[in-house]
Each structure stands twice: as C-alpha cells, then as structure tokens.
Amino acid sequence: MGEIMEGLQQIISSVKKDELPESEIIKVYEKSLFKEKDTSIIIIKAENEKYLLAVGNDHLFQDLNGEEYGNDAKLCPLTHENRLVLNEYFDFTKPRAFGQNETTIGLGDRLGLATPGHVEAVRTSKMRPVFAQQSIRELDLTNRKMEDVIDSAAYSVIQAGYTDGYGADGDHLKEESDIKHELELGISMLTLDCSDYIRNDVDLDNHGEVEAAYQPFNQEIKQYYEDKYLGKSYQIEHNDLVFDKHELMKVVVVYHKAIEYMVYIYKTYIEPLDRDIDFEISIDETMTITTPFDHFFVSKELYDQDVQVTSLAPRFCGEFQKGIDYIGDIAQFEQELEVHANIADYFKYKLSIHSGSDKLSVFPLISEKTHKRFHLKTAGTNWLEAVRLIAIHEPNLYRNIHQYALDHFAETQKYYHITPNIEDIKPIEQLTETQYQSYLEDDNARQLLHVSYGLLLTVKNENGHYIFKDDIYAILEKYEDEYAELLKNHIGKHLELLNFNSK
C-alpha cells in the first residue's frame, strides 16, 4: 500500500492547487489493491469519478491507458479498453462459466452500481454470482450495451476485492446477431429465449385443433416422434411419463420448431467455442404452464442430439411477477417443482427460476426440492433498492419519480406482465416524506416503480437534458456505501431463505 500512496501523493502534487476542491476529495478503495509483478493497481474516486491508479514500470503499467505523473504513476479511466487489459493480467476480472453443479444466482445490475453490494451479499456464501446479466430489452430501455454491463462488473469486483469469479449472462437472447455479438464479447452464460418458436396460438384442450395443427408436419417428422415416444414409459423418480397420441401431438406442435432452433444455436455458436459456457434454455416465456411432458420432451430431444444444457427454465404454475412474492397455490407449486427438479436431475442440469427475486415464500422449497442445484435470476429488485435509497435521502426526487411513474404507467406496463392495482396505491400527498420508503413495502407500488425504470432513466426535457437520470446517479454515488448495505441485506435475505447465507 505504501507505493500506491506515494503514487497518489505524486499525482496530487502534480495537479494545480486550484484544480482541487478545498475539502478532501479522494476516496481510496483499499480492497481493490492488487499487484502484478512490479505494478500495483488500486481504484480511487476523485470528484465523484472513479479511476484506476497504477504504480510501477512493467508491461501492465505500459499497457494501461491513462495520464502519467512522473515515471511510475498513471491515472487510468475505467474504460472498456482498460478493462480488456486487466482481463489479460487478472483472471478473476473475466466472466467465467460455473457449470451444471454449482448453484448460481443472477444479479442483474441495470445501473452499473449494484455489484459492490452484491459482492458483500455473496462473499461468505457458496452461491456463485452472475454479476453481469442483462437482456436486450433491459439494454434498450436503459440505453446501455453489454460491453458496459461487463465493464461495470469487472471494475466492481476489483473495487470490492472479490476474486472468487463471476458470470456474465446474455439474458433472454433471441436473435442470432445478438447471440454472435455477445459471445464475441466474452459472455460466460447464454440464456436462449425460444418464445418466438414456441406456438401459443393453439387451444391445447381442443383435440380437433391440436390434431389440425399436427397434421401439416411431414410424415418423416411424425414417424420419428411416434416411433420414439408412443408406447414407451419413462420413469422419473416416482413418476411414470407415458405419452399417448394426443399428449405427443401437443408437445410436437408446441415445441418442434423451438427444439430445432435450440439445436441450431448450440451446434452453430456454442459447440465450436474453445472455452466453457453455461447454456440455458428458456421455455418460460409462454402462455401455458410447462407440463412434465413438455419439460421431458424438450430435454430428451436436446440430450439425444448431444446438446449440453447447463440449466433450463420452465414456466411454473402460479405467477412469478416482477419484484413481489409468489402468487399462487404453494402446495401445487411444491408438487410440480419436485417433478421439474427430478427431470432436471435426470438429464444432469440445473433447474432455473426466472423472475426469481422477492419470491420469499417459496425460496425454502426451491432449495429443498432441487437439493440446492438451481439457478435463480434476479434483476429489478436491485433497482428498487436504489429507489429506496432515494426515498430515504432525497424525498423530493422520489416524489417526482413516483408521480412520473404513475402518470406513465400505461406506457411502461407493456414491457412486463404484472397485475398491480394502481388504485390501491395511497396518494403520495397523504404521506409524510419520512414515510415515502413505505412504498417499497407495497406490492402495487413496487411493481409500478419496477416497470418504470427504463422511462425514468432515459426521459429528457425539451432542452435534451435527462429529467431524472443524472440526479439518480448522483444520489447513488453520494451514498454508495449505504446502497451497498441495502443490497447486501436485501439479497442476503434471499440467500438466507435459500439456505445459502454462509459457506
């Protein structure tokens, strides 16, 4: 640390006195101190801007781009290019795959500021984190790129001194162009969203309609499936799966095209890679609940075509809506979860639970029935903790955010399936400023605020200036330690109920 502090003093003494504020303006993140041969690095913050301070004289020092002070001190911006340099010297800064047997949690960070808090939540846990997780929808709504998401995660693990490894998930990718691009960026997990290939336009309770949809398949395809499944019995733990003709027709109609796409993506983009990657299949974005026949059929076809699946996300019974607890019959969920977990075990992959944040009532069941072998995706709940921080420290800003979200609810609701009762949200003028954070305990208000993040972070006034974004980031930077503590406690509650709160 001594040489770093000398380098820091060297920089300070090189800067003109009138360029420095009168008060202390440099924050040193001591956990971020790392050394590679003769170069030491550490992250500092000056005037609300973070930098990487490098002190040394070897290859790492030379490769980093920044402003030099003397012969051996360099102040480097936290750019994408510098992140790629650090990847070459510090392996823990690169996203990594965790495989089929490590329990993982996706911790989507829509602001690029949440990872330090996420680190503190998982630091003493056996849960493996996927810190960089964003869907194309989330990227579009926040005007970010996946490069930004991975950059933020990489610099944050340095800042927090976290060397146990993290994943980067290209979440709910559909298009080949996006898949190819994000794989080139180095994502370690690909969640393939097959919803565009899963049929939702057939009434599966109508035998005639199912048969009419099945008949156009060519005879070779029909013969393949009928020879393979009809008259066969598959035993999954205590459950026997026997496909009758109608059940088989249903799964073929709904999933045949999707399976073709899954296999194509795997064979074209995943199999040729010279590195490990976690390949997740998402079949949860559908209108109907995933039955055991659906789940088994999809998995069996992938297994028989040598597609190596790391995790699979079915659509469960009940409602996994954003930012609130599970809605539905917990006894039914428990029964069906056990069957899905058994199928996942049969094919040796993890069960994935999407929209998993805040499902506190079913977390113990998820841990128990999967034998702690699962992947849980969270995202919006971290944004909501940011909103909580704003409600605590900047009530006037919160009030404006709250009202804007209410006024534009219809515009934002189209992006997510949620069912809040807006009329039940207590008018904000009836609350005192100290009570604003109570909205974060109300399901209706949570969902309102959840779906509004994209609009709030991108809306501009007539002069082209952000109405909320700059103020939001300023508050989160000012109270970054408190934001990290809120996230540590909130995600920590998730881990505790999942029985993963300590190693």
PDB file of C-alpha atoms in Angstrom, residues 334-488:
ATOM      1  CA  GLU A 334     -44.254 -27.584  -4.338  1.00  0.00           C
ATOM      2  CA  GLN A 335     -45.654 -30.687  -6.016  1.00  0.00           C
ATOM      3  CA  GLU A 336     -44.860 -29.514  -9.541  1.00  0.00           C
ATOM      4  CA  LEU A 337     -41.464 -28.092  -8.581  1.00  0.00           C
ATOM      5  CA  GLU A 338     -40.430 -31.518  -7.342  1.00  0.00           C
ATOM      6  CA  VAL A 339     -41.311 -33.125 -10.671  1.00  0.00           C
ATOM      7  CA  HIS A 340     -39.434 -30.456 -12.639  1.00  0.00           C
ATOM      8  CA  ALA A 341     -36.421 -30.821 -10.333  1.00  0.00           C
ATOM      9  CA  ASN A 342     -36.447 -34.579 -10.858  1.00  0.00           C
ATOM     10  CA  ILE A 343     -36.481 -34.133 -14.633  1.00  0.00           C
ATOM     11  CA  ALA A 344     -33.562 -31.704 -14.382  1.00  0.00           C
ATOM     12  CA  ASP A 345     -31.671 -34.254 -12.257  1.00  0.00           C
ATOM     13  CA  TYR A 346     -32.471 -36.987 -14.776  1.00  0.00           C
ATOM     14  CA  PHE A 347     -30.725 -35.006 -17.509  1.00  0.00           C
ATOM     15  CA  LYS A 348     -27.991 -33.675 -15.181  1.00  0.00           C
ATOM     16  CA  TYR A 349     -28.638 -29.931 -15.435  1.00  0.00           C
ATOM     17  CA  LYS A 350     -29.831 -27.214 -13.068  1.00  0.00           C
ATOM     18  CA  LEU A 351     -33.401 -26.010 -12.807  1.00  0.00           C
ATOM     19  CA  SER A 352     -33.636 -22.280 -13.493  1.00  0.00           C
ATOM     20  CA  ILE A 353     -36.143 -19.961 -11.853  1.00  0.00           C
ATOM     21  CA  HIS A 354     -36.780 -16.726 -13.735  1.00  0.00           C
ATOM     22  CA  SER A 355     -38.190 -13.536 -12.210  1.00  0.00           C
ATOM     23  CA  GLY A 356     -36.904 -15.069  -9.010  1.00  0.00           C
ATOM     24  CA  SER A 357     -36.360 -12.000  -6.871  1.00  0.00           C
ATOM     25  CA  ASP A 358     -38.523 -11.481  -3.792  1.00  0.00           C
ATOM     26  CA  LYS A 359     -40.226 -14.904  -4.006  1.00  0.00           C
ATOM     27  CA  LEU A 360     -39.547 -15.255  -0.315  1.00  0.00           C
ATOM     28  CA  SER A 361     -42.374 -17.687   0.472  1.00  0.00           C
ATOM     29  CA  VAL A 362     -41.116 -20.355  -1.950  1.00  0.00           C
ATOM     30  CA  PHE A 363     -37.349 -19.976  -1.574  1.00  0.00           C
ATOM     31  CA  PRO A 364     -37.082 -22.754   1.045  1.00  0.00           C
ATOM     32  CA  LEU A 365     -38.970 -25.092  -1.298  1.00  0.00           C
ATOM     33  CA  ILE A 366     -36.710 -24.228  -4.224  1.00  0.00           C
ATOM     34  CA  SER A 367     -33.646 -25.032  -2.152  1.00  0.00           C
ATOM     35  CA  GLU A 368     -35.109 -28.259  -0.772  1.00  0.00           C
ATOM     36  CA  LYS A 369     -36.670 -29.752  -3.896  1.00  0.00           C
ATOM     37  CA  THR A 370     -33.699 -29.027  -6.147  1.00  0.00           C
ATOM     38  CA  HIS A 371     -31.217 -30.163  -3.494  1.00  0.00           C
ATOM     39  CA  LYS A 372     -29.592 -26.741  -3.870  1.00  0.00           C
ATOM     40  CA  ARG A 373     -28.978 -27.307  -7.568  1.00  0.00           C
ATOM     41  CA  PHE A 374     -30.569 -24.355  -9.318  1.00  0.00           C
ATOM     42  CA  HIS A 375     -30.046 -21.006 -10.999  1.00  0.00           C
ATOM     43  CA  LEU A 376     -32.119 -18.057  -9.760  1.00  0.00           C
ATOM     44  CA  LYS A 377     -32.476 -14.886 -11.816  1.00  0.00           C
ATOM     45  CA  THR A 378     -32.998 -11.523 -10.137  1.00  0.00           C
ATOM     46  CA  ALA A 379     -32.737  -8.012 -11.568  1.00  0.00           C
ATOM     47  CA  GLY A 380     -35.397  -5.391 -10.867  1.00  0.00           C
ATOM     48  CA  THR A 381     -35.237  -5.794  -7.119  1.00  0.00           C
ATOM     49  CA  ASN A 382     -31.796  -4.128  -7.180  1.00  0.00           C
ATOM     50  CA  TRP A 383     -33.258  -1.100  -8.948  1.00  0.00           C
ATOM     51  CA  LEU A 384     -35.971  -0.965  -6.303  1.00  0.00           C
ATOM     52  CA  GLU A 385     -33.342  -0.801  -3.560  1.00  0.00           C
ATOM     53  CA  ALA A 386     -31.875   2.190  -5.399  1.00  0.00           C
ATOM     54  CA  VAL A 387     -35.311   3.802  -5.342  1.00  0.00           C
ATOM     55  CA  ARG A 388     -35.497   3.051  -1.606  1.00  0.00           C
ATOM     56  CA  LEU A 389     -32.235   4.927  -1.083  1.00  0.00           C
ATOM     57  CA  ILE A 390     -33.638   7.905  -2.980  1.00  0.00           C
ATOM     58  CA  ALA A 391     -36.796   7.846  -0.856  1.00  0.00           C
ATOM     59  CA  ILE A 392     -34.656   7.977   2.281  1.00  0.00           C
ATOM     60  CA  HIS A 393     -32.216  10.709   1.286  1.00  0.00           C
ATOM     61  CA  GLU A 394     -33.902  12.734  -1.455  1.00  0.00           C
ATOM     62  CA  PRO A 395     -37.659  12.624  -0.810  1.00  0.00           C
ATOM     63  CA  ASN A 396     -38.351  15.431  -3.273  1.00  0.00           C
ATOM     64  CA  LEU A 397     -36.686  13.462  -6.072  1.00  0.00           C
ATOM     65  CA  TYR A 398     -38.574  10.347  -5.013  1.00  0.00           C
ATOM     66  CA  ARG A 399     -41.867  12.248  -5.080  1.00  0.00           C
ATOM     67  CA  ASN A 400     -41.213  13.359  -8.660  1.00  0.00           C
ATOM     68  CA  ILE A 401     -40.187   9.846  -9.706  1.00  0.00           C
ATOM     69  CA  HIS A 402     -43.267   8.365  -8.076  1.00  0.00           C
ATOM     70  CA  GLN A 403     -45.654  10.766  -9.768  1.00  0.00           C
ATOM     71  CA  TYR A 404     -43.993  10.410 -13.166  1.00  0.00           C
ATOM     72  CA  ALA A 405     -44.234   6.630 -12.912  1.00  0.00           C
ATOM     73  CA  LEU A 406     -47.932   6.891 -12.066  1.00  0.00           C
ATOM     74  CA  ASP A 407     -48.628   9.272 -14.928  1.00  0.00           C
ATOM     75  CA  HIS A 408     -46.890   6.994 -17.457  1.00  0.00           C
ATOM     76  CA  PHE A 409     -47.874   3.574 -16.130  1.00  0.00           C
ATOM     77  CA  ALA A 410     -49.786   2.581 -19.258  1.00  0.00           C
ATOM     78  CA  GLU A 411     -46.711   3.323 -21.356  1.00  0.00           C
ATOM     79  CA  THR A 412     -44.388   1.163 -19.266  1.00  0.00           C
ATOM     80  CA  GLN A 413     -46.725  -1.739 -18.468  1.00  0.00           C
ATOM     81  CA  LYS A 414     -46.399  -3.183 -21.978  1.00  0.00           C
ATOM     82  CA  TYR A 415     -42.867  -4.404 -21.262  1.00  0.00           C
ATOM     83  CA  TYR A 416     -43.749  -6.726 -18.379  1.00  0.00           C
ATOM     84  CA  HIS A 417     -46.555  -8.990 -17.244  1.00  0.00           C
ATOM     85  CA  ILE A 418     -47.669  -7.519 -13.936  1.00  0.00           C
ATOM     86  CA  THR A 419     -51.047  -7.081 -12.281  1.00  0.00           C
ATOM     87  CA  PRO A 420     -50.807  -4.234  -9.758  1.00  0.00           C
ATOM     88  CA  ASN A 421     -53.907  -2.418  -8.603  1.00  0.00           C
ATOM     89  CA  ILE A 422     -52.845   1.168  -9.171  1.00  0.00           C
ATOM     90  CA  GLU A 423     -55.931   2.470  -7.413  1.00  0.00           C
ATOM     91  CA  ASP A 424     -54.732   0.874  -4.179  1.00  0.00           C
ATOM     92  CA  ILE A 425     -51.515   2.910  -4.099  1.00  0.00           C
ATOM     93  CA  LYS A 426     -52.011   5.559  -1.451  1.00  0.00           C
ATOM     94  CA  PRO A 427     -51.727   9.088  -2.905  1.00  0.00           C
ATOM     95  CA  ILE A 428     -48.303  10.444  -2.102  1.00  0.00           C
ATOM     96  CA  GLU A 429     -49.669  13.720  -0.750  1.00  0.00           C
ATOM     97  CA  GLN A 430     -51.211  11.700   2.094  1.00  0.00           C
ATOM     98  CA  LEU A 431     -47.791  10.561   3.295  1.00  0.00           C
ATOM     99  CA  THR A 432     -45.034  12.468   5.029  1.00  0.00           C
ATOM    100  CA  GLU A 433     -41.576  12.463   3.445  1.00  0.00           C
ATOM    101  CA  THR A 434     -40.304  10.073   6.115  1.00  0.00           C
ATOM    102  CA  GLN A 435     -42.956   7.587   5.020  1.00  0.00           C
ATOM    103  CA  TYR A 436     -42.033   7.501   1.324  1.00  0.00           C
ATOM    104  CA  GLN A 437     -39.905   4.395   1.652  1.00  0.00           C
ATOM    105  CA  SER A 438     -43.003   2.508   2.829  1.00  0.00           C
ATOM    106  CA  TYR A 439     -43.997   2.379  -0.842  1.00  0.00           C
ATOM    107  CA  LEU A 440     -41.166  -0.118  -1.260  1.00  0.00           C
ATOM    108  CA  GLU A 441     -43.069  -2.495   1.027  1.00  0.00           C
ATOM    109  CA  ASP A 442     -46.298  -2.240  -1.020  1.00  0.00           C
ATOM    110  CA  ASP A 443     -46.636  -4.747  -3.873  1.00  0.00           C
ATOM    111  CA  ASN A 444     -48.607  -2.387  -6.081  1.00  0.00           C
ATOM    112  CA  ALA A 445     -46.116   0.455  -5.725  1.00  0.00           C
ATOM    113  CA  ARG A 446     -43.159  -1.910  -6.143  1.00  0.00           C
ATOM    114  CA  GLN A 447     -44.474  -3.111  -9.474  1.00  0.00           C
ATOM    115  CA  LEU A 448     -45.270   0.416 -10.610  1.00  0.00           C
ATOM    116  CA  LEU A 449     -41.729   1.536  -9.853  1.00  0.00           C
ATOM    117  CA  HIS A 450     -40.212  -1.640 -11.261  1.00  0.00           C
ATOM    118  CA  VAL A 451     -41.588  -1.304 -14.786  1.00  0.00           C
ATOM    119  CA  SER A 452     -40.814   2.418 -14.922  1.00  0.00           C
ATOM    120  CA  TYR A 453     -37.021   2.162 -14.691  1.00  0.00           C
ATOM    121  CA  GLY A 454     -36.411   2.443 -18.437  1.00  0.00           C
ATOM    122  CA  LEU A 455     -38.504   5.560 -18.850  1.00  0.00           C
ATOM    123  CA  LEU A 456     -37.110   7.190 -15.715  1.00  0.00           C
ATOM    124  CA  LEU A 457     -33.516   6.625 -16.789  1.00  0.00           C
ATOM    125  CA  THR A 458     -33.935   7.880 -20.358  1.00  0.00           C
ATOM    126  CA  VAL A 459     -36.617  10.595 -20.407  1.00  0.00           C
ATOM    127  CA  LYS A 460     -35.336  14.063 -21.318  1.00  0.00           C
ATOM    128  CA  ASN A 461     -36.771  17.580 -21.172  1.00  0.00           C
ATOM    129  CA  GLU A 462     -37.229  19.955 -24.097  1.00  0.00           C
ATOM    130  CA  ASN A 463     -33.589  21.015 -23.801  1.00  0.00           C
ATOM    131  CA  GLY A 464     -32.359  17.460 -24.229  1.00  0.00           C
ATOM    132  CA  HIS A 465     -31.309  17.036 -20.604  1.00  0.00           C
ATOM    133  CA  TYR A 466     -32.195  13.992 -18.538  1.00  0.00           C
ATOM    134  CA  ILE A 467     -35.058  14.707 -16.170  1.00  0.00           C
ATOM    135  CA  PHE A 468     -34.104  12.069 -13.583  1.00  0.00           C
ATOM    136  CA  LYS A 469     -31.048  10.062 -14.628  1.00  0.00           C
ATOM    137  CA  ASP A 470     -28.286  12.442 -13.536  1.00  0.00           C
ATOM    138  CA  ASP A 471     -29.905  13.096 -10.170  1.00  0.00           C
ATOM    139  CA  ILE A 472     -30.449   9.364  -9.613  1.00  0.00           C
ATOM    140  CA  TYR A 473     -26.794   8.578 -10.286  1.00  0.00           C
ATOM    141  CA  ALA A 474     -25.610  11.492  -8.161  1.00  0.00           C
ATOM    142  CA  ILE A 475     -27.526  10.227  -5.130  1.00  0.00           C
ATOM    143  CA  LEU A 476     -26.338   6.659  -5.585  1.00  0.00           C
ATOM    144  CA  GLU A 477     -22.731   7.790  -5.902  1.00  0.00           C
ATOM    145  CA  LYS A 478     -23.018  10.049  -2.874  1.00  0.00           C
ATOM    146  CA  TYR A 479     -24.440   7.268  -0.730  1.00  0.00           C
ATOM    147  CA  GLU A 480     -22.699   4.339  -2.431  1.00  0.00           C
ATOM    148  CA  ASP A 481     -21.780   2.597   0.825  1.00  0.00           C
ATOM    149  CA  GLU A 482     -25.358   2.776   2.066  1.00  0.00           C
ATOM    150  CA  TYR A 483     -26.653   1.491  -1.288  1.00  0.00           C
ATOM    151  CA  ALA A 484     -24.240  -1.437  -0.997  1.00  0.00           C
ATOM    152  CA  GLU A 485     -25.508  -2.130   2.516  1.00  0.00           C
ATOM    153  CA  LEU A 486     -29.149  -2.099   1.362  1.00  0.00           C
ATOM    154  CA  LEU A 487     -28.313  -4.608  -1.371  1.00  0.00           C
ATOM    155  CA  LYS A 488     -26.245  -6.758   0.952  1.00  0.00           C
TER     156      LYS A 488
END
